[in-house]
Amino acid sequence: TFAELYEYQLETGVRTVLGTALLIGIVGGVPFSILLRHISPKLVLGKVKGLHAPPIEVEDVFGSLADQIGVPMAQLQLSRNTIPISFAVQTDKPLVVMSESLFSLLKKDEIEAVMAHELAHIKNSDIALKALVTAYRTALPHDPIVRLVEAAYHREREMVADETAARATKKPLSLASALLKIYEAFPKSSLSAYGTLSILGAGSTLMSRHPSIRQRINLLIRLAESYH
Protein backbone atom coordinates (compact mmCIF):
# COMPACT_ATOMS: atom_id res chain seq x y z
CA THR A 1 0.00 0.00 0.00
CA PHE A 2 0.94 3.66 -0.24
CA ALA A 3 1.58 3.98 3.49
CA GLU A 4 3.68 0.80 3.61
CA LEU A 5 5.77 2.01 0.67
CA TYR A 6 6.67 5.25 2.43
CA GLU A 7 7.25 3.58 5.75
CA TYR A 8 9.82 1.45 3.95
CA GLN A 9 11.42 4.50 2.32
CA LEU A 10 11.71 6.27 5.64
CA GLU A 11 13.50 3.27 7.14
CA THR A 12 16.17 3.11 4.43
CA GLY A 13 19.23 5.20 3.55
CA VAL A 14 17.65 8.63 3.89
CA ARG A 15 17.35 8.23 7.66
CA THR A 16 20.96 7.11 7.90
CA VAL A 17 22.21 10.12 6.01
CA LEU A 18 20.01 12.49 8.01
CA GLY A 19 21.55 11.07 11.16
CA THR A 20 25.00 11.73 9.74
CA ALA A 21 23.91 15.25 8.84
CA LEU A 22 22.83 15.79 12.42
CA LEU A 23 26.23 14.61 13.64
CA ILE A 24 28.03 16.99 11.31
CA GLY A 25 25.63 19.68 12.41
CA ILE A 26 26.70 19.18 16.02
CA VAL A 27 30.34 19.58 15.00
CA GLY A 28 29.96 22.64 12.80
CA GLY A 29 26.92 22.56 10.56
CA VAL A 30 24.42 23.96 13.05
CA PRO A 31 25.81 27.51 12.96
CA PHE A 32 25.80 27.38 9.17
CA SER A 33 22.28 25.95 9.03
CA ILE A 34 21.05 28.70 11.35
CA LEU A 35 22.66 31.29 9.09
CA LEU A 36 21.16 29.57 6.07
CA ARG A 37 17.69 29.74 7.60
CA HIS A 38 18.06 33.51 7.89
CA ILE A 39 19.54 34.07 4.41
CA SER A 40 17.48 31.58 2.36
CA PRO A 41 14.08 33.30 2.81
CA LYS A 42 15.51 36.56 1.49
CA LEU A 43 17.04 34.82 -1.52
CA VAL A 44 13.84 32.93 -2.30
CA LEU A 45 11.51 35.87 -1.77
CA GLY A 46 13.77 37.97 -3.98
CA LYS A 47 12.37 36.06 -6.97
CA VAL A 48 8.78 36.84 -6.02
CA LYS A 49 6.91 39.75 -7.57
CA GLY A 50 4.43 41.93 -5.71
CA LEU A 51 3.77 40.04 -2.50
CA HIS A 52 0.40 40.98 -1.01
CA ALA A 53 -2.31 39.70 1.28
CA PRO A 54 -4.95 37.37 -0.19
CA PRO A 55 -8.68 38.18 -0.37
CA ILE A 56 -10.51 37.46 2.87
CA GLU A 57 -12.31 34.42 1.44
CA VAL A 58 -9.00 32.86 0.37
CA GLU A 59 -7.44 33.67 3.73
CA ASP A 60 -10.37 31.95 5.48
CA VAL A 61 -9.90 28.76 3.45
CA PHE A 62 -6.16 28.80 4.14
CA GLY A 63 -6.71 29.44 7.85
CA SER A 64 -9.09 26.50 8.15
CA LEU A 65 -6.60 24.19 6.45
CA ALA A 66 -3.74 25.48 8.59
CA ASP A 67 -5.75 24.76 11.75
CA GLN A 68 -6.70 21.31 10.48
CA ILE A 69 -3.12 20.37 9.61
CA GLY A 70 -1.79 21.77 12.86
CA VAL A 71 0.12 24.91 11.84
CA PRO A 72 -2.23 27.73 12.91
CA MET A 73 0.57 30.33 12.86
CA ALA A 74 1.17 29.90 9.11
CA GLN A 75 0.43 32.89 6.89
CA LEU A 76 -0.46 33.12 3.20
CA GLN A 77 0.76 35.74 0.74
CA LEU A 78 0.01 35.96 -2.96
CA SER A 79 2.48 37.00 -5.65
CA ARG A 80 1.98 38.60 -9.04
CA ASN A 81 4.23 36.10 -10.82
CA THR A 82 2.58 34.87 -14.00
CA ILE A 83 4.34 31.51 -13.58
CA PRO A 84 2.29 29.16 -11.34
CA ILE A 85 4.46 28.96 -8.21
CA SER A 86 3.86 27.89 -4.62
CA PHE A 87 6.30 27.27 -1.78
CA ALA A 88 6.72 27.42 1.98
CA VAL A 89 9.43 29.44 3.69
CA GLN A 90 10.30 30.34 7.27
CA THR A 91 10.36 34.06 8.03
CA ASP A 92 9.35 35.43 11.41
CA LYS A 93 6.39 33.10 10.95
CA PRO A 94 5.87 30.16 8.59
CA LEU A 95 4.86 31.61 5.24
CA VAL A 96 3.21 30.04 2.19
CA VAL A 97 3.47 31.96 -1.08
CA MET A 98 1.21 31.24 -4.04
CA SER A 99 1.01 33.08 -7.35
CA GLU A 100 -2.27 34.65 -8.40
CA SER A 101 -1.98 32.70 -11.65
CA LEU A 102 -2.74 29.48 -9.74
CA PHE A 103 -6.22 30.75 -8.90
CA SER A 104 -7.16 31.13 -12.55
CA LEU A 105 -5.55 27.79 -13.44
CA LEU A 106 -6.97 25.54 -10.71
CA LYS A 107 -10.37 24.71 -9.27
CA LYS A 108 -11.16 25.40 -5.62
CA ASP A 109 -10.45 21.86 -4.40
CA GLU A 110 -7.16 21.85 -6.33
CA ILE A 111 -6.15 25.17 -4.77
CA GLU A 112 -6.88 23.69 -1.35
CA ALA A 113 -4.76 20.65 -2.21
CA VAL A 114 -1.79 22.85 -3.15
CA MET A 115 -2.24 24.88 0.05
CA ALA A 116 -2.32 21.65 2.05
CA HIS A 117 0.89 20.41 0.39
CA GLU A 118 2.78 23.56 1.34
CA LEU A 119 1.33 23.52 4.87
CA ALA A 120 2.45 19.89 5.14
CA HIS A 121 6.06 21.00 4.61
CA ILE A 122 5.66 23.32 7.60
CA LYS A 123 3.92 20.66 9.69
CA ASN A 124 6.64 18.11 8.92
CA SER A 125 9.48 20.56 9.79
CA ASP A 126 10.86 20.18 6.28
CA ILE A 127 12.16 23.74 6.06
CA ALA A 128 14.49 23.35 9.06
CA LEU A 129 15.54 19.81 8.14
CA LYS A 130 16.30 20.75 4.55
CA ALA A 131 18.53 23.57 5.80
CA LEU A 132 20.46 21.06 7.90
CA VAL A 133 20.83 18.63 5.01
CA THR A 134 22.01 21.52 2.82
CA ALA A 135 24.59 22.38 5.49
CA TYR A 136 25.78 18.75 5.35
CA ARG A 137 26.13 18.95 1.56
CA THR A 138 27.98 22.28 1.84
CA ALA A 139 30.43 20.71 4.30
CA LEU A 140 31.25 18.07 1.66
CA PRO A 141 30.64 19.91 -1.63
CA HIS A 142 32.60 17.57 -3.88
CA ASP A 143 31.19 14.28 -2.66
CA PRO A 144 28.80 12.93 -5.37
CA ILE A 145 27.20 10.52 -2.91
CA VAL A 146 26.25 13.42 -0.66
CA ARG A 147 24.64 15.21 -3.61
CA LEU A 148 22.71 12.09 -4.57
CA VAL A 149 21.47 11.54 -1.04
CA GLU A 150 20.55 15.19 -0.55
CA ALA A 151 18.43 15.06 -3.71
CA ALA A 152 16.85 11.77 -2.56
CA TYR A 153 16.02 13.31 0.80
CA HIS A 154 14.29 16.27 -0.83
CA ARG A 155 12.31 13.95 -3.12
CA GLU A 156 11.22 11.86 -0.16
CA ARG A 157 10.00 14.95 1.72
CA GLU A 158 7.94 15.99 -1.32
CA MET A 159 6.23 12.62 -1.39
CA VAL A 160 5.52 12.77 2.34
CA ALA A 161 4.06 16.27 1.89
CA ASP A 162 1.84 14.91 -0.88
CA GLU A 163 0.62 12.15 1.41
CA THR A 164 0.06 14.52 4.36
CA ALA A 165 -1.92 16.91 2.15
CA ALA A 166 -3.98 14.13 0.59
CA ARG A 167 -4.90 12.71 4.00
CA ALA A 168 -5.77 16.16 5.36
CA THR A 169 -8.10 17.06 2.50
CA LYS A 170 -9.28 13.49 1.83
CA LYS A 171 -8.94 14.41 -1.87
CA PRO A 172 -5.73 12.91 -3.25
CA LEU A 173 -7.05 13.15 -6.80
CA SER A 174 -7.46 16.92 -6.41
CA LEU A 175 -3.75 17.19 -5.70
CA ALA A 176 -3.00 14.86 -8.62
CA SER A 177 -5.05 16.98 -11.03
CA ALA A 178 -3.46 20.18 -9.66
CA LEU A 179 0.02 18.76 -10.26
CA LEU A 180 -0.88 17.82 -13.82
CA LYS A 181 -2.37 21.24 -14.62
CA ILE A 182 0.63 23.05 -13.16
CA TYR A 183 2.98 20.77 -15.08
CA GLU A 184 1.19 21.54 -18.35
CA ALA A 185 1.05 25.30 -17.67
CA PHE A 186 4.57 25.78 -16.31
CA PRO A 187 6.97 27.13 -18.97
CA LYS A 188 9.66 24.49 -19.31
CA SER A 189 12.21 27.20 -20.03
CA SER A 190 11.56 28.61 -16.54
CA LEU A 191 11.99 25.38 -14.57
CA SER A 192 15.68 25.87 -13.91
CA ALA A 193 15.16 29.43 -12.64
CA TYR A 194 11.89 28.93 -10.78
CA GLY A 195 11.85 25.19 -10.07
CA THR A 196 12.62 25.72 -6.38
CA LEU A 197 9.54 27.95 -6.11
CA SER A 198 7.26 25.39 -7.73
CA ILE A 199 5.42 22.41 -6.32
CA LEU A 200 6.88 20.54 -9.32
CA GLY A 201 10.59 21.24 -9.07
CA ALA A 202 12.96 20.91 -12.00
CA GLY A 203 14.00 17.73 -13.80
CA SER A 204 13.43 14.06 -13.08
CA THR A 205 16.94 12.68 -12.65
CA LEU A 206 18.78 11.26 -9.65
CA MET A 207 19.95 14.79 -8.87
CA SER A 208 16.43 16.23 -8.95
CA ARG A 209 14.93 17.50 -5.71
CA HIS A 210 11.37 16.63 -6.74
CA PRO A 211 10.00 13.25 -7.83
CA SER A 212 8.72 12.90 -11.37
CA ILE A 213 5.15 14.05 -12.03
CA ARG A 214 4.25 10.52 -13.13
CA GLN A 215 5.48 8.99 -9.88
CA ARG A 216 3.61 11.49 -7.75
CA ILE A 217 0.33 11.13 -9.61
CA ASN A 218 0.54 7.33 -9.59
CA LEU A 219 1.05 7.28 -5.84
CA LEU A 220 -1.81 9.71 -5.24
CA ILE A 221 -4.04 7.45 -7.32
CA ARG A 222 -2.99 4.50 -5.13
CA LEU A 223 -3.85 6.50 -2.05
CA ALA A 224 -7.28 7.38 -3.49
CA GLU A 225 -7.90 3.70 -4.19
CA SER A 226 -7.08 2.85 -0.57
CA TYR A 227 -10.05 4.99 0.53
CA HIS A 228 -12.48 2.67 -1.23
PDB file of C-alpha atoms in Angstrom:
ATOM      1  CA  THR A   1       0.000   0.000   0.000  1.00  0.00           C
ATOM      2  CA  PHE A   2       0.936   3.660  -0.238  1.00  0.00           C
ATOM      3  CA  ALA A   3       1.584   3.981   3.488  1.00  0.00           C
ATOM      4  CA  GLU A   4       3.677   0.802   3.613  1.00  0.00           C
ATOM      5  CA  LEU A   5       5.767   2.012   0.669  1.00  0.00           C
ATOM      6  CA  TYR A   6       6.666   5.247   2.432  1.00  0.00           C
ATOM      7  CA  GLU A   7       7.250   3.580   5.748  1.00  0.00           C
ATOM      8  CA  TYR A   8       9.823   1.446   3.954  1.00  0.00           C
ATOM      9  CA  GLN A   9      11.418   4.500   2.318  1.00  0.00           C
ATOM     10  CA  LEU A  10      11.712   6.265   5.635  1.00  0.00           C
ATOM     11  CA  GLU A  11      13.500   3.274   7.138  1.00  0.00           C
ATOM     12  CA  THR A  12      16.172   3.114   4.428  1.00  0.00           C
ATOM     13  CA  GLY A  13      19.229   5.200   3.547  1.00  0.00           C
ATOM     14  CA  VAL A  14      17.651   8.625   3.889  1.00  0.00           C
ATOM     15  CA  ARG A  15      17.349   8.226   7.657  1.00  0.00           C
ATOM     16  CA  THR A  16      20.956   7.108   7.899  1.00  0.00           C
ATOM     17  CA  VAL A  17      22.205  10.123   6.013  1.00  0.00           C
ATOM     18  CA  LEU A  18      20.014  12.493   8.007  1.00  0.00           C
ATOM     19  CA  GLY A  19      21.551  11.065  11.155  1.00  0.00           C
ATOM     20  CA  THR A  20      25.003  11.726   9.739  1.00  0.00           C
ATOM     21  CA  ALA A  21      23.912  15.249   8.840  1.00  0.00           C
ATOM     22  CA  LEU A  22      22.833  15.794  12.416  1.00  0.00           C
ATOM     23  CA  LEU A  23      26.227  14.607  13.643  1.00  0.00           C
ATOM     24  CA  ILE A  24      28.034  16.988  11.307  1.00  0.00           C
ATOM     25  CA  GLY A  25      25.625  19.684  12.412  1.00  0.00           C
ATOM     26  CA  ILE A  26      26.703  19.185  16.022  1.00  0.00           C
ATOM     27  CA  VAL A  27      30.343  19.575  15.002  1.00  0.00           C
ATOM     28  CA  GLY A  28      29.961  22.635  12.799  1.00  0.00           C
ATOM     29  CA  GLY A  29      26.918  22.562  10.563  1.00  0.00           C
ATOM     30  CA  VAL A  30      24.420  23.957  13.048  1.00  0.00           C
ATOM     31  CA  PRO A  31      25.813  27.512  12.965  1.00  0.00           C
ATOM     32  CA  PHE A  32      25.799  27.377   9.172  1.00  0.00           C
ATOM     33  CA  SER A  33      22.278  25.949   9.025  1.00  0.00           C
ATOM     34  CA  ILE A  34      21.054  28.700  11.353  1.00  0.00           C
ATOM     35  CA  LEU A  35      22.665  31.292   9.089  1.00  0.00           C
ATOM     36  CA  LEU A  36      21.165  29.571   6.068  1.00  0.00           C
ATOM     37  CA  ARG A  37      17.693  29.739   7.597  1.00  0.00           C
ATOM     38  CA  HIS A  38      18.059  33.508   7.886  1.00  0.00           C
ATOM     39  CA  ILE A  39      19.537  34.070   4.413  1.00  0.00           C
ATOM     40  CA  SER A  40      17.480  31.584   2.360  1.00  0.00           C
ATOM     41  CA  PRO A  41      14.081  33.297   2.814  1.00  0.00           C
ATOM     42  CA  LYS A  42      15.508  36.563   1.494  1.00  0.00           C
ATOM     43  CA  LEU A  43      17.042  34.821  -1.523  1.00  0.00           C
ATOM     44  CA  VAL A  44      13.842  32.930  -2.301  1.00  0.00           C
ATOM     45  CA  LEU A  45      11.507  35.871  -1.770  1.00  0.00           C
ATOM     46  CA  GLY A  46      13.767  37.968  -3.975  1.00  0.00           C
ATOM     47  CA  LYS A  47      12.371  36.056  -6.965  1.00  0.00           C
ATOM     48  CA  VAL A  48       8.783  36.841  -6.015  1.00  0.00           C
ATOM     49  CA  LYS A  49       6.915  39.751  -7.570  1.00  0.00           C
ATOM     50  CA  GLY A  50       4.435  41.930  -5.706  1.00  0.00           C
ATOM     51  CA  LEU A  51       3.765  40.043  -2.496  1.00  0.00           C
ATOM     52  CA  HIS A  52       0.402  40.984  -1.014  1.00  0.00           C
ATOM     53  CA  ALA A  53      -2.310  39.697   1.282  1.00  0.00           C
ATOM     54  CA  PRO A  54      -4.949  37.375  -0.194  1.00  0.00           C
ATOM     55  CA  PRO A  55      -8.680  38.183  -0.374  1.00  0.00           C
ATOM     56  CA  ILE A  56     -10.506  37.458   2.874  1.00  0.00           C
ATOM     57  CA  GLU A  57     -12.307  34.416   1.439  1.00  0.00           C
ATOM     58  CA  VAL A  58      -8.999  32.863   0.365  1.00  0.00           C
ATOM     59  CA  GLU A  59      -7.444  33.669   3.726  1.00  0.00           C
ATOM     60  CA  ASP A  60     -10.372  31.954   5.477  1.00  0.00           C
ATOM     61  CA  VAL A  61      -9.899  28.758   3.453  1.00  0.00           C
ATOM     62  CA  PHE A  62      -6.164  28.800   4.140  1.00  0.00           C
ATOM     63  CA  GLY A  63      -6.713  29.437   7.850  1.00  0.00           C
ATOM     64  CA  SER A  64      -9.089  26.495   8.148  1.00  0.00           C
ATOM     65  CA  LEU A  65      -6.602  24.191   6.445  1.00  0.00           C
ATOM     66  CA  ALA A  66      -3.735  25.483   8.594  1.00  0.00           C
ATOM     67  CA  ASP A  67      -5.750  24.765  11.755  1.00  0.00           C
ATOM     68  CA  GLN A  68      -6.699  21.311  10.476  1.00  0.00           C
ATOM     69  CA  ILE A  69      -3.121  20.367   9.606  1.00  0.00           C
ATOM     70  CA  GLY A  70      -1.789  21.775  12.859  1.00  0.00           C
ATOM     71  CA  VAL A  71       0.123  24.909  11.843  1.00  0.00           C
ATOM     72  CA  PRO A  72      -2.234  27.733  12.905  1.00  0.00           C
ATOM     73  CA  MET A  73       0.569  30.328  12.859  1.00  0.00           C
ATOM     74  CA  ALA A  74       1.173  29.902   9.115  1.00  0.00           C
ATOM     75  CA  GLN A  75       0.427  32.887   6.890  1.00  0.00           C
ATOM     76  CA  LEU A  76      -0.462  33.116   3.205  1.00  0.00           C
ATOM     77  CA  GLN A  77       0.765  35.736   0.743  1.00  0.00           C
ATOM     78  CA  LEU A  78       0.006  35.964  -2.961  1.00  0.00           C
ATOM     79  CA  SER A  79       2.477  37.004  -5.653  1.00  0.00           C
ATOM     80  CA  ARG A  80       1.983  38.597  -9.037  1.00  0.00           C
ATOM     81  CA  ASN A  81       4.235  36.099 -10.822  1.00  0.00           C
ATOM     82  CA  THR A  82       2.583  34.867 -13.997  1.00  0.00           C
ATOM     83  CA  ILE A  83       4.343  31.510 -13.580  1.00  0.00           C
ATOM     84  CA  PRO A  84       2.295  29.162 -11.335  1.00  0.00           C
ATOM     85  CA  ILE A  85       4.459  28.961  -8.210  1.00  0.00           C
ATOM     86  CA  SER A  86       3.857  27.891  -4.623  1.00  0.00           C
ATOM     87  CA  PHE A  87       6.300  27.273  -1.782  1.00  0.00           C
ATOM     88  CA  ALA A  88       6.722  27.419   1.975  1.00  0.00           C
ATOM     89  CA  VAL A  89       9.432  29.438   3.689  1.00  0.00           C
ATOM     90  CA  GLN A  90      10.297  30.338   7.271  1.00  0.00           C
ATOM     91  CA  THR A  91      10.362  34.060   8.031  1.00  0.00           C
ATOM     92  CA  ASP A  92       9.345  35.434  11.414  1.00  0.00           C
ATOM     93  CA  LYS A  93       6.388  33.101  10.949  1.00  0.00           C
ATOM     94  CA  PRO A  94       5.867  30.161   8.588  1.00  0.00           C
ATOM     95  CA  LEU A  95       4.859  31.612   5.240  1.00  0.00           C
ATOM     96  CA  VAL A  96       3.207  30.042   2.194  1.00  0.00           C
ATOM     97  CA  VAL A  97       3.466  31.957  -1.081  1.00  0.00           C
ATOM     98  CA  MET A  98       1.210  31.240  -4.044  1.00  0.00           C
ATOM     99  CA  SER A  99       1.014  33.076  -7.350  1.00  0.00           C
ATOM    100  CA  GLU A 100      -2.270  34.647  -8.398  1.00  0.00           C
ATOM    101  CA  SER A 101      -1.983  32.696 -11.648  1.00  0.00           C
ATOM    102  CA  LEU A 102      -2.743  29.485  -9.745  1.00  0.00           C
ATOM    103  CA  PHE A 103      -6.217  30.755  -8.900  1.00  0.00           C
ATOM    104  CA  SER A 104      -7.165  31.127 -12.550  1.00  0.00           C
ATOM    105  CA  LEU A 105      -5.555  27.794 -13.438  1.00  0.00           C
ATOM    106  CA  LEU A 106      -6.968  25.543 -10.706  1.00  0.00           C
ATOM    107  CA  LYS A 107     -10.374  24.711  -9.269  1.00  0.00           C
ATOM    108  CA  LYS A 108     -11.163  25.402  -5.619  1.00  0.00           C
ATOM    109  CA  ASP A 109     -10.452  21.860  -4.400  1.00  0.00           C
ATOM    110  CA  GLU A 110      -7.158  21.849  -6.334  1.00  0.00           C
ATOM    111  CA  ILE A 111      -6.147  25.169  -4.768  1.00  0.00           C
ATOM    112  CA  GLU A 112      -6.879  23.686  -1.346  1.00  0.00           C
ATOM    113  CA  ALA A 113      -4.759  20.646  -2.212  1.00  0.00           C
ATOM    114  CA  VAL A 114      -1.787  22.847  -3.145  1.00  0.00           C
ATOM    115  CA  MET A 115      -2.242  24.877   0.052  1.00  0.00           C
ATOM    116  CA  ALA A 116      -2.317  21.648   2.054  1.00  0.00           C
ATOM    117  CA  HIS A 117       0.886  20.406   0.386  1.00  0.00           C
ATOM    118  CA  GLU A 118       2.782  23.557   1.344  1.00  0.00           C
ATOM    119  CA  LEU A 119       1.332  23.517   4.867  1.00  0.00           C
ATOM    120  CA  ALA A 120       2.453  19.887   5.139  1.00  0.00           C
ATOM    121  CA  HIS A 121       6.057  20.999   4.610  1.00  0.00           C
ATOM    122  CA  ILE A 122       5.664  23.315   7.598  1.00  0.00           C
ATOM    123  CA  LYS A 123       3.925  20.663   9.692  1.00  0.00           C
ATOM    124  CA  ASN A 124       6.636  18.109   8.923  1.00  0.00           C
ATOM    125  CA  SER A 125       9.479  20.555   9.790  1.00  0.00           C
ATOM    126  CA  ASP A 126      10.864  20.175   6.284  1.00  0.00           C
ATOM    127  CA  ILE A 127      12.161  23.742   6.059  1.00  0.00           C
ATOM    128  CA  ALA A 128      14.486  23.350   9.060  1.00  0.00           C
ATOM    129  CA  LEU A 129      15.538  19.807   8.139  1.00  0.00           C
ATOM    130  CA  LYS A 130      16.296  20.755   4.545  1.00  0.00           C
ATOM    131  CA  ALA A 131      18.529  23.569   5.801  1.00  0.00           C
ATOM    132  CA  LEU A 132      20.463  21.064   7.903  1.00  0.00           C
ATOM    133  CA  VAL A 133      20.831  18.630   5.007  1.00  0.00           C
ATOM    134  CA  THR A 134      22.012  21.519   2.822  1.00  0.00           C
ATOM    135  CA  ALA A 135      24.593  22.378   5.486  1.00  0.00           C
ATOM    136  CA  TYR A 136      25.781  18.753   5.355  1.00  0.00           C
ATOM    137  CA  ARG A 137      26.135  18.950   1.563  1.00  0.00           C
ATOM    138  CA  THR A 138      27.976  22.280   1.842  1.00  0.00           C
ATOM    139  CA  ALA A 139      30.434  20.714   4.298  1.00  0.00           C
ATOM    140  CA  LEU A 140      31.247  18.065   1.656  1.00  0.00           C
ATOM    141  CA  PRO A 141      30.640  19.914  -1.629  1.00  0.00           C
ATOM    142  CA  HIS A 142      32.604  17.569  -3.882  1.00  0.00           C
ATOM    143  CA  ASP A 143      31.186  14.280  -2.663  1.00  0.00           C
ATOM    144  CA  PRO A 144      28.803  12.931  -5.371  1.00  0.00           C
ATOM    145  CA  ILE A 145      27.202  10.516  -2.908  1.00  0.00           C
ATOM    146  CA  VAL A 146      26.250  13.418  -0.663  1.00  0.00           C
ATOM    147  CA  ARG A 147      24.638  15.209  -3.609  1.00  0.00           C
ATOM    148  CA  LEU A 148      22.708  12.090  -4.567  1.00  0.00           C
ATOM    149  CA  VAL A 149      21.469  11.535  -1.037  1.00  0.00           C
ATOM    150  CA  GLU A 150      20.550  15.191  -0.552  1.00  0.00           C
ATOM    151  CA  ALA A 151      18.431  15.055  -3.705  1.00  0.00           C
ATOM    152  CA  ALA A 152      16.853  11.773  -2.564  1.00  0.00           C
ATOM    153  CA  TYR A 153      16.021  13.305   0.797  1.00  0.00           C
ATOM    154  CA  HIS A 154      14.290  16.275  -0.833  1.00  0.00           C
ATOM    155  CA  ARG A 155      12.308  13.954  -3.118  1.00  0.00           C
ATOM    156  CA  GLU A 156      11.223  11.860  -0.163  1.00  0.00           C
ATOM    157  CA  ARG A 157       9.996  14.955   1.717  1.00  0.00           C
ATOM    158  CA  GLU A 158       7.939  15.994  -1.322  1.00  0.00           C
ATOM    159  CA  MET A 159       6.226  12.621  -1.390  1.00  0.00           C
ATOM    160  CA  VAL A 160       5.521  12.772   2.335  1.00  0.00           C
ATOM    161  CA  ALA A 161       4.063  16.269   1.887  1.00  0.00           C
ATOM    162  CA  ASP A 162       1.836  14.911  -0.884  1.00  0.00           C
ATOM    163  CA  GLU A 163       0.620  12.151   1.412  1.00  0.00           C
ATOM    164  CA  THR A 164       0.057  14.518   4.355  1.00  0.00           C
ATOM    165  CA  ALA A 165      -1.917  16.910   2.148  1.00  0.00           C
ATOM    166  CA  ALA A 166      -3.981  14.133   0.592  1.00  0.00           C
ATOM    167  CA  ARG A 167      -4.899  12.708   3.998  1.00  0.00           C
ATOM    168  CA  ALA A 168      -5.770  16.157   5.364  1.00  0.00           C
ATOM    169  CA  THR A 169      -8.100  17.063   2.499  1.00  0.00           C
ATOM    170  CA  LYS A 170      -9.277  13.489   1.826  1.00  0.00           C
ATOM    171  CA  LYS A 171      -8.943  14.414  -1.865  1.00  0.00           C
ATOM    172  CA  PRO A 172      -5.733  12.911  -3.247  1.00  0.00           C
ATOM    173  CA  LEU A 173      -7.048  13.145  -6.797  1.00  0.00           C
ATOM    174  CA  SER A 174      -7.463  16.915  -6.410  1.00  0.00           C
ATOM    175  CA  LEU A 175      -3.746  17.190  -5.703  1.00  0.00           C
ATOM    176  CA  ALA A 176      -3.004  14.862  -8.618  1.00  0.00           C
ATOM    177  CA  SER A 177      -5.052  16.978 -11.032  1.00  0.00           C
ATOM    178  CA  ALA A 178      -3.458  20.178  -9.660  1.00  0.00           C
ATOM    179  CA  LEU A 179       0.022  18.765 -10.258  1.00  0.00           C
ATOM    180  CA  LEU A 180      -0.881  17.821 -13.818  1.00  0.00           C
ATOM    181  CA  LYS A 181      -2.373  21.238 -14.619  1.00  0.00           C
ATOM    182  CA  ILE A 182       0.631  23.055 -13.156  1.00  0.00           C
ATOM    183  CA  TYR A 183       2.979  20.768 -15.084  1.00  0.00           C
ATOM    184  CA  GLU A 184       1.194  21.539 -18.348  1.00  0.00           C
ATOM    185  CA  ALA A 185       1.052  25.298 -17.665  1.00  0.00           C
ATOM    186  CA  PHE A 186       4.573  25.784 -16.315  1.00  0.00           C
ATOM    187  CA  PRO A 187       6.966  27.131 -18.970  1.00  0.00           C
ATOM    188  CA  LYS A 188       9.659  24.486 -19.307  1.00  0.00           C
ATOM    189  CA  SER A 189      12.210  27.203 -20.025  1.00  0.00           C
ATOM    190  CA  SER A 190      11.564  28.614 -16.537  1.00  0.00           C
ATOM    191  CA  LEU A 191      11.986  25.385 -14.571  1.00  0.00           C
ATOM    192  CA  SER A 192      15.683  25.867 -13.909  1.00  0.00           C
ATOM    193  CA  ALA A 193      15.164  29.429 -12.635  1.00  0.00           C
ATOM    194  CA  TYR A 194      11.885  28.934 -10.776  1.00  0.00           C
ATOM    195  CA  GLY A 195      11.848  25.194 -10.066  1.00  0.00           C
ATOM    196  CA  THR A 196      12.625  25.721  -6.376  1.00  0.00           C
ATOM    197  CA  LEU A 197       9.537  27.954  -6.114  1.00  0.00           C
ATOM    198  CA  SER A 198       7.265  25.392  -7.730  1.00  0.00           C
ATOM    199  CA  ILE A 199       5.424  22.414  -6.317  1.00  0.00           C
ATOM    200  CA  LEU A 200       6.877  20.538  -9.320  1.00  0.00           C
ATOM    201  CA  GLY A 201      10.592  21.245  -9.069  1.00  0.00           C
ATOM    202  CA  ALA A 202      12.957  20.905 -12.000  1.00  0.00           C
ATOM    203  CA  GLY A 203      14.004  17.735 -13.800  1.00  0.00           C
ATOM    204  CA  SER A 204      13.430  14.058 -13.080  1.00  0.00           C
ATOM    205  CA  THR A 205      16.943  12.682 -12.651  1.00  0.00           C
ATOM    206  CA  LEU A 206      18.781  11.264  -9.652  1.00  0.00           C
ATOM    207  CA  MET A 207      19.949  14.793  -8.865  1.00  0.00           C
ATOM    208  CA  SER A 208      16.428  16.232  -8.951  1.00  0.00           C
ATOM    209  CA  ARG A 209      14.932  17.498  -5.711  1.00  0.00           C
ATOM    210  CA  HIS A 210      11.372  16.634  -6.744  1.00  0.00           C
ATOM    211  CA  PRO A 211      10.003  13.253  -7.830  1.00  0.00           C
ATOM    212  CA  SER A 212       8.718  12.903 -11.374  1.00  0.00           C
ATOM    213  CA  ILE A 213       5.148  14.051 -12.030  1.00  0.00           C
ATOM    214  CA  ARG A 214       4.250  10.518 -13.130  1.00  0.00           C
ATOM    215  CA  GLN A 215       5.482   8.992  -9.883  1.00  0.00           C
ATOM    216  CA  ARG A 216       3.612  11.486  -7.750  1.00  0.00           C
ATOM    217  CA  ILE A 217       0.331  11.134  -9.613  1.00  0.00           C
ATOM    218  CA  ASN A 218       0.535   7.333  -9.594  1.00  0.00           C
ATOM    219  CA  LEU A 219       1.054   7.282  -5.842  1.00  0.00           C
ATOM    220  CA  LEU A 220      -1.815   9.710  -5.240  1.00  0.00           C
ATOM    221  CA  ILE A 221      -4.044   7.449  -7.318  1.00  0.00           C
ATOM    222  CA  ARG A 222      -2.993   4.497  -5.128  1.00  0.00           C
ATOM    223  CA  LEU A 223      -3.853   6.501  -2.047  1.00  0.00           C
ATOM    224  CA  ALA A 224      -7.276   7.382  -3.491  1.00  0.00           C
ATOM    225  CA  GLU A 225      -7.900   3.698  -4.186  1.00  0.00           C
ATOM    226  CA  SER A 226      -7.085   2.853  -0.571  1.00  0.00           C
ATOM    227  CA  TYR A 227     -10.051   4.994   0.532  1.00  0.00           C
ATOM    228  CA  HIS A 228     -12.483   2.673  -1.231  1.00  0.00           C
TER     229      HIS A 228
END
